[in-house]
Amino acid sequence: MSKRSVSALALSALLTASSVVAGCLSDSPASGNPGNPSAEAGTGSSTGTSSTDKPLTVNGWADFIPAAGSSGVTSYNDQIVWKEIAKRTNVTVKWETTAAPGSEDYKAQLGLIMASGKLPDLIGHIDPVLADQYGRQGALQPLEDLIKSNAPNLQKLLDSNPAVKGQITAPDGHIYFFPRLLLDPRTQTFAGFMLRGDWLEKVGMKAPDTTDELYQVLKAFKEKDPNGNGKADEIPFTDNPNPIIWAFGVGSRGPNSTDDFFIEDGKIKYGPTDRDTKTLCNI
């Protein structure tokens, strides 16, 4: 194992950004349910303090699709958080990203990378079954010893939750990925919004608990000039509206069901409850 792979793991443990450290690295840059462990991303449970004295660059690979309306952000390399990570740790991750639209496409591209033998230092996320497969082939670095020395909070959690440890441990006894753990019920509902606390103070309101309260807060953001420039130029909402739609029971049939909305004669209609849909289903 090279020094580079150790530094890459330390970065992953500190910043909870990557789930896999690739094995066989050179010195050149290169699901059961207790807690819902998955390998899609790193976990906030792991918060080490490692960095490096000399600047270090490691290569990462992950899927990345810019948020709608984002400007100047085409990969993790463009995000402020990764630039700040480099400042604080002296470790720069050079991300190569793919816009694979589905899990099967992502798995296929990951398979091609594995077959090429030119592995990145970090892999953004991986299916636990694939982690076991590639790990036993020697493509991925076993992490249990490095977790023990670099990720004390994650180690403490694994020690106190044998079921979780069992779920992320491969049959050969090794751990090949950092889990994404949602043990607290409050963190299991993760599709929500971030609101500006200073704007809430300016309009004299508290954080909303219901969709009705959210509407009132956004309305106040629009009308009460929270940025204090004397103009009604605030944009109160710039996020994905799906969580609001889900709150009304829409979207229960999968991630694409929100597309069932359509406009007819100037009115918004919802396909599954539309008369024509019901007629079609009865044919």
CSV table of C-alpha atoms in Angstrom, one decimal:
chain,number,residue,atom,x,y,z
A,1,MET,CA,0.0,0.0,0.0
A,2,SER,CA,1.5,3.4,-1.0
A,3,LYS,CA,1.6,6.5,1.1
A,4,ARG,CA,-0.8,8.0,-1.4
A,5,SER,CA,-3.5,5.5,-0.6
A,6,VAL,CA,-3.1,6.3,3.2
A,7,SER,CA,-3.5,10.0,2.5
A,8,ALA,CA,-6.5,9.3,0.3
A,9,LEU,CA,-8.2,7.4,3.1
A,10,ALA,CA,-7.4,10.1,5.6
A,11,LEU,CA,-9.0,12.6,3.3
A,12,SER,CA,-12.0,10.4,2.9
A,13,ALA,CA,-12.4,9.9,6.6
A,14,LEU,CA,-12.1,13.6,7.3
A,15,LEU,CA,-14.4,14.9,4.7
A,16,THR,CA,-16.8,12.1,4.3
A,17,ALA,CA,-16.7,12.4,0.5
A,18,SER,CA,-15.8,9.1,-0.9
A,19,SER,CA,-16.7,5.5,-0.2
A,20,VAL,CA,-13.9,3.5,-1.7
A,21,VAL,CA,-10.1,3.7,-1.8
A,22,ALA,CA,-8.8,1.8,-4.8
A,23,GLY,CA,-6.0,-0.7,-4.2
A,24,CYS,CA,-2.9,-1.5,-6.2
A,25,LEU,CA,-2.0,2.2,-6.4
A,26,SER,CA,1.2,3.7,-7.8
A,27,ASP,CA,3.0,6.7,-6.4
A,28,SER,CA,2.0,8.8,-9.3
A,29,PRO,CA,-1.2,10.8,-9.2
A,30,ALA,CA,-3.5,8.8,-10.4
A,31,SER,CA,-28.0,-3.6,2.5
A,32,GLY,CA,-30.1,-5.0,5.0
A,33,ASN,CA,-31.7,-2.2,7.0
A,34,PRO,CA,-30.5,-1.4,10.5
A,35,GLY,CA,-29.4,2.1,9.7
A,36,ASN,CA,-29.7,1.8,6.0
A,37,PRO,CA,-26.0,1.3,5.2
A,38,SER,CA,-25.2,1.9,1.6
A,39,ALA,CA,-22.1,2.8,-0.3
A,40,GLU,CA,-23.3,5.8,-2.3
A,41,ALA,CA,-21.3,8.3,-0.3
A,42,GLY,CA,-19.2,8.8,2.8
A,43,THR,CA,-20.8,9.1,6.2
A,44,GLY,CA,-20.8,12.0,8.6
A,45,SER,CA,-20.1,9.5,11.3
A,46,SER,CA,-16.4,9.5,10.3
A,47,THR,CA,-14.6,12.7,11.2
A,48,GLY,CA,-10.8,12.4,11.4
A,49,THR,CA,-8.3,15.2,11.6
A,50,SER,CA,-5.7,14.0,9.2
A,51,SER,CA,-3.9,16.2,6.6
A,52,THR,CA,-0.5,16.3,5.0
A,53,ASP,CA,2.5,18.7,5.2
A,54,LYS,CA,3.3,18.5,1.5
A,55,PRO,CA,0.7,19.2,-1.2
A,56,LEU,CA,-0.8,16.0,-2.4
A,57,THR,CA,-3.0,15.3,-5.4
A,58,VAL,CA,-5.2,12.2,-5.7
A,59,ASN,CA,-7.5,11.2,-8.5
A,60,GLY,CA,-11.3,10.6,-7.9
A,61,TRP,CA,-14.0,9.2,-10.1
A,62,ALA,CA,-17.8,9.6,-9.5
A,63,ASP,CA,-21.0,10.3,-11.2
A,64,PHE,CA,-22.0,14.0,-11.2
A,65,ILE,CA,-24.9,15.8,-12.8
A,66,PRO,CA,-24.9,19.6,-12.2
A,67,ALA,CA,-28.0,21.0,-10.5
A,68,ALA,CA,-30.5,22.7,-12.8
A,69,GLY,CA,-29.6,26.3,-13.2
A,70,SER,CA,-26.1,26.0,-11.8
A,71,SER,CA,-23.5,28.1,-13.5
A,72,GLY,CA,-19.8,27.3,-13.8
A,73,VAL,CA,-20.1,24.0,-12.0
A,74,THR,CA,-19.4,21.0,-14.2
A,75,SER,CA,-17.8,18.7,-11.7
A,76,TYR,CA,-16.8,18.4,-8.0
A,77,ASN,CA,-13.6,20.3,-9.0
A,78,ASP,CA,-15.6,23.5,-9.4
A,79,GLN,CA,-17.4,23.3,-6.1
A,80,ILE,CA,-16.3,25.7,-3.3
A,81,VAL,CA,-16.4,22.9,-0.8
A,82,TRP,CA,-13.6,20.9,-2.6
A,83,LYS,CA,-11.5,24.0,-2.9
A,84,GLU,CA,-11.8,24.6,0.8
A,85,ILE,CA,-11.0,20.9,1.4
A,86,ALA,CA,-7.7,21.4,-0.4
A,87,LYS,CA,-6.9,24.5,1.7
A,88,ARG,CA,-7.5,22.8,5.0
A,89,THR,CA,-5.9,19.4,4.3
A,90,ASN,CA,-3.3,20.2,1.6
A,91,VAL,CA,-4.9,17.3,-0.3
A,92,THR,CA,-6.4,18.1,-3.7
A,93,VAL,CA,-8.8,15.6,-5.3
A,94,LYS,CA,-8.8,15.8,-9.1
A,95,TRP,CA,-12.2,14.5,-9.9
A,96,GLU,CA,-13.1,12.8,-13.1
A,97,THR,CA,-16.9,12.6,-13.4
A,98,THR,CA,-19.5,10.8,-15.5
A,99,ALA,CA,-23.1,11.8,-16.1
A,100,ALA,CA,-24.3,8.2,-16.1
A,101,PRO,CA,-28.1,8.6,-16.0
A,102,GLY,CA,-28.8,5.3,-14.3
A,103,SER,CA,-27.2,2.8,-11.9
A,104,GLU,CA,-26.7,0.2,-14.6
A,105,ASP,CA,-24.8,2.7,-16.8
A,106,TYR,CA,-22.7,3.7,-13.8
A,107,LYS,CA,-21.9,0.0,-13.0
A,108,ALA,CA,-21.0,-0.6,-16.6
A,109,GLN,CA,-18.6,2.4,-16.7
A,110,LEU,CA,-17.1,1.3,-13.3
A,111,GLY,CA,-16.6,-2.2,-14.8
A,112,LEU,CA,-14.7,-0.7,-17.7
A,113,ILE,CA,-12.4,1.2,-15.3
A,114,MET,CA,-11.8,-1.9,-13.4
A,115,ALA,CA,-11.0,-3.9,-16.5
A,116,SER,CA,-8.6,-1.2,-17.7
A,117,GLY,CA,-6.4,-1.6,-14.7
A,118,LYS,CA,-6.0,2.2,-14.4
A,119,LEU,CA,-7.8,2.7,-11.2
A,120,PRO,CA,-8.5,6.1,-9.5
A,121,ASP,CA,-7.4,6.7,-5.9
A,122,LEU,CA,-11.0,7.3,-4.9
A,123,ILE,CA,-14.4,6.0,-6.2
A,124,GLY,CA,-17.4,8.1,-5.4
A,125,HIS,CA,-19.8,5.3,-4.7
A,126,ILE,CA,-20.2,1.6,-5.3
A,127,ASP,CA,-22.7,-1.1,-4.7
A,128,PRO,CA,-21.7,-3.2,-1.7
A,129,VAL,CA,-22.0,-6.4,-3.8
A,130,LEU,CA,-19.5,-4.9,-6.4
A,131,ALA,CA,-17.3,-3.7,-3.6
A,132,ASP,CA,-17.1,-7.3,-2.3
A,133,GLN,CA,-16.4,-8.6,-5.9
A,134,TYR,CA,-13.7,-6.1,-6.8
A,135,GLY,CA,-12.3,-6.1,-3.3
A,136,ARG,CA,-11.6,-9.9,-3.3
A,137,GLN,CA,-10.0,-9.4,-6.8
A,138,GLY,CA,-7.5,-7.0,-5.2
A,139,ALA,CA,-8.8,-3.9,-6.9
A,140,LEU,CA,-10.0,-2.2,-3.7
A,141,GLN,CA,-8.0,-1.4,-0.6
A,142,PRO,CA,-9.3,-3.1,2.6
A,143,LEU,CA,-10.2,-0.3,5.0
A,144,GLU,CA,-10.8,-1.8,8.5
A,145,ASP,CA,-7.3,-1.1,9.8
A,146,LEU,CA,-7.2,2.4,8.3
A,147,ILE,CA,-10.7,3.1,9.7
A,148,LYS,CA,-9.4,2.1,13.1
A,149,SER,CA,-6.4,4.5,12.9
A,150,ASN,CA,-8.0,7.4,11.0
A,151,ALA,CA,-11.7,7.4,11.6
A,152,PRO,CA,-12.3,7.1,15.3
A,153,ASN,CA,-16.0,8.1,15.2
A,154,LEU,CA,-16.8,5.6,12.5
A,155,GLN,CA,-14.9,2.9,14.4
A,156,LYS,CA,-16.8,3.7,17.6
A,157,LEU,CA,-20.1,3.4,15.7
A,158,LEU,CA,-19.1,0.1,14.2
A,159,ASP,CA,-18.1,-1.2,17.6
A,160,SER,CA,-21.4,-0.3,19.1
A,161,ASN,CA,-23.5,-1.5,16.2
A,162,PRO,CA,-22.5,-5.1,15.3
A,163,ALA,CA,-25.4,-5.3,12.8
A,164,VAL,CA,-24.1,-2.4,10.8
A,165,LYS,CA,-20.5,-3.7,10.9
A,166,GLY,CA,-21.8,-7.0,9.7
A,167,GLN,CA,-23.6,-5.4,6.8
A,168,ILE,CA,-20.6,-3.5,5.5
A,169,THR,CA,-18.1,-6.4,6.0
A,170,ALA,CA,-17.5,-8.6,3.0
A,171,PRO,CA,-17.5,-12.4,3.4
A,172,ASP,CA,-13.7,-12.4,3.3
A,173,GLY,CA,-13.7,-10.3,6.5
A,174,HIS,CA,-12.7,-7.0,5.0
A,175,ILE,CA,-14.4,-3.7,4.7
A,176,TYR,CA,-14.1,-2.2,1.2
A,177,PHE,CA,-16.3,1.0,1.4
A,178,PHE,CA,-17.4,3.8,3.7
A,179,PRO,CA,-21.1,3.4,4.5
A,180,ARG,CA,-23.7,6.1,4.3
A,181,LEU,CA,-25.5,5.6,7.6
A,182,LEU,CA,-28.9,7.0,8.5
A,183,LEU,CA,-29.3,5.7,12.1
A,184,ASP,CA,-31.2,8.7,13.5
A,185,PRO,CA,-34.8,8.9,12.3
A,186,ARG,CA,-34.3,12.6,11.9
A,187,THR,CA,-31.6,12.0,9.3
A,188,GLN,CA,-33.6,9.4,7.4
A,189,THR,CA,-35.8,12.2,6.1
A,190,PHE,CA,-33.0,13.8,4.2
A,191,ALA,CA,-34.9,15.3,1.2
A,192,GLY,CA,-35.6,18.8,2.5
A,193,PHE,CA,-34.6,22.4,2.1
A,194,MET,CA,-32.0,24.8,3.6
A,195,LEU,CA,-33.3,28.2,4.5
A,196,ARG,CA,-31.3,31.4,5.2
A,197,GLY,CA,-31.4,32.0,9.0
A,198,ASP,CA,-30.6,35.7,8.6
A,199,TRP,CA,-33.6,36.1,6.2
A,200,LEU,CA,-35.9,34.3,8.7
A,201,GLU,CA,-34.7,36.8,11.4
A,202,LYS,CA,-35.3,39.8,9.0
A,203,VAL,CA,-38.9,38.8,8.3
A,204,GLY,CA,-39.5,37.8,11.9
A,205,MET,CA,-40.4,34.1,11.3
A,206,LYS,CA,-39.3,30.7,12.5
A,207,ALA,CA,-38.2,27.7,10.4
A,208,PRO,CA,-41.4,26.2,8.9
A,209,ASP,CA,-42.7,22.8,10.0
A,210,THR,CA,-45.4,22.3,7.5
A,211,THR,CA,-46.0,23.0,3.8
A,212,ASP,CA,-48.4,25.8,4.7
A,213,GLU,CA,-45.7,27.5,6.9
A,214,LEU,CA,-43.1,27.0,4.1
A,215,TYR,CA,-45.4,28.8,1.7
A,216,GLN,CA,-45.8,31.7,4.2
A,217,VAL,CA,-42.0,31.9,4.7
A,218,LEU,CA,-41.3,32.0,1.0
A,219,LYS,CA,-44.0,34.6,0.5
A,220,ALA,CA,-42.3,36.8,3.1
A,221,PHE,CA,-38.9,36.3,1.5
A,222,LYS,CA,-40.4,37.5,-1.7
A,223,GLU,CA,-42.3,40.5,-0.4
A,224,LYS,CA,-40.5,41.8,2.8
A,225,ASP,CA,-37.0,42.7,1.4
A,226,PRO,CA,-34.9,40.4,3.6
A,227,ASN,CA,-31.7,41.4,1.8
A,228,GLY,CA,-32.4,45.0,2.8
A,229,ASN,CA,-31.7,46.7,-0.6
A,230,GLY,CA,-35.1,48.3,-0.8
A,231,LYS,CA,-36.1,46.2,-3.8
A,232,ALA,CA,-38.4,43.2,-4.2
A,233,ASP,CA,-35.7,41.3,-6.1
A,234,GLU,CA,-35.3,38.3,-3.8
A,235,ILE,CA,-35.8,34.8,-5.3
A,236,PRO,CA,-37.3,32.9,-2.4
A,237,PHE,CA,-37.0,29.4,-3.8
A,238,THR,CA,-34.3,27.9,-6.0
A,239,ASP,CA,-34.3,24.2,-5.2
A,240,ASN,CA,-35.8,21.1,-6.6
A,241,PRO,CA,-39.6,21.2,-5.9
A,242,ASN,CA,-39.9,17.4,-5.7
A,243,PRO,CA,-39.9,17.2,-1.9
A,244,ILE,CA,-42.9,19.5,-1.8
A,245,ILE,CA,-44.7,17.4,-4.3
A,246,TRP,CA,-43.9,14.2,-2.4
A,247,ALA,CA,-45.4,15.8,0.8
A,248,PHE,CA,-48.8,15.5,-1.0
A,249,GLY,CA,-48.3,11.8,-1.8
A,250,VAL,CA,-47.3,12.3,-5.4
A,251,GLY,CA,-44.3,10.4,-6.6
A,252,SER,CA,-45.0,7.2,-4.7
A,253,ARG,CA,-44.6,5.1,-7.9
A,254,GLY,CA,-40.9,6.0,-8.4
A,255,PRO,CA,-38.6,8.9,-9.3
A,256,ASN,CA,-40.1,9.6,-12.7
A,257,SER,CA,-43.8,9.8,-11.5
A,258,THR,CA,-43.6,13.5,-11.1
A,259,ASP,CA,-43.6,13.7,-14.9
A,260,ASP,CA,-47.2,12.6,-14.8
A,261,PHE,CA,-48.2,16.2,-14.5
A,262,PHE,CA,-49.3,17.8,-17.8
A,263,ILE,CA,-51.1,20.9,-19.0
A,264,GLU,CA,-54.3,20.7,-21.0
A,265,ASP,CA,-56.4,23.7,-21.9
A,266,GLY,CA,-54.4,25.9,-19.6
A,267,LYS,CA,-55.0,23.6,-16.6
A,268,ILE,CA,-52.5,21.5,-14.7
A,269,LYS,CA,-53.6,17.9,-14.5
A,270,TYR,CA,-52.2,14.8,-12.9
A,271,GLY,CA,-52.1,11.7,-15.1
A,272,PRO,CA,-53.0,8.9,-12.6
A,273,THR,CA,-56.2,10.7,-11.5
A,274,ASP,CA,-57.2,12.0,-14.9
A,275,ARG,CA,-60.4,10.7,-16.5
A,276,ASP,CA,-58.7,9.6,-19.7
A,277,THR,CA,-56.2,7.6,-17.7
A,278,LYS,CA,-58.9,5.8,-15.8
A,279,THR,CA,-60.7,5.1,-19.1
A,280,LEU,CA,-57.5,3.7,-20.6
A,281,CYS,CA,-56.9,1.4,-17.5
A,282,ASN,CA,-60.4,0.0,-17.9
A,283,ILE,CA,-59.9,-1.0,-21.5
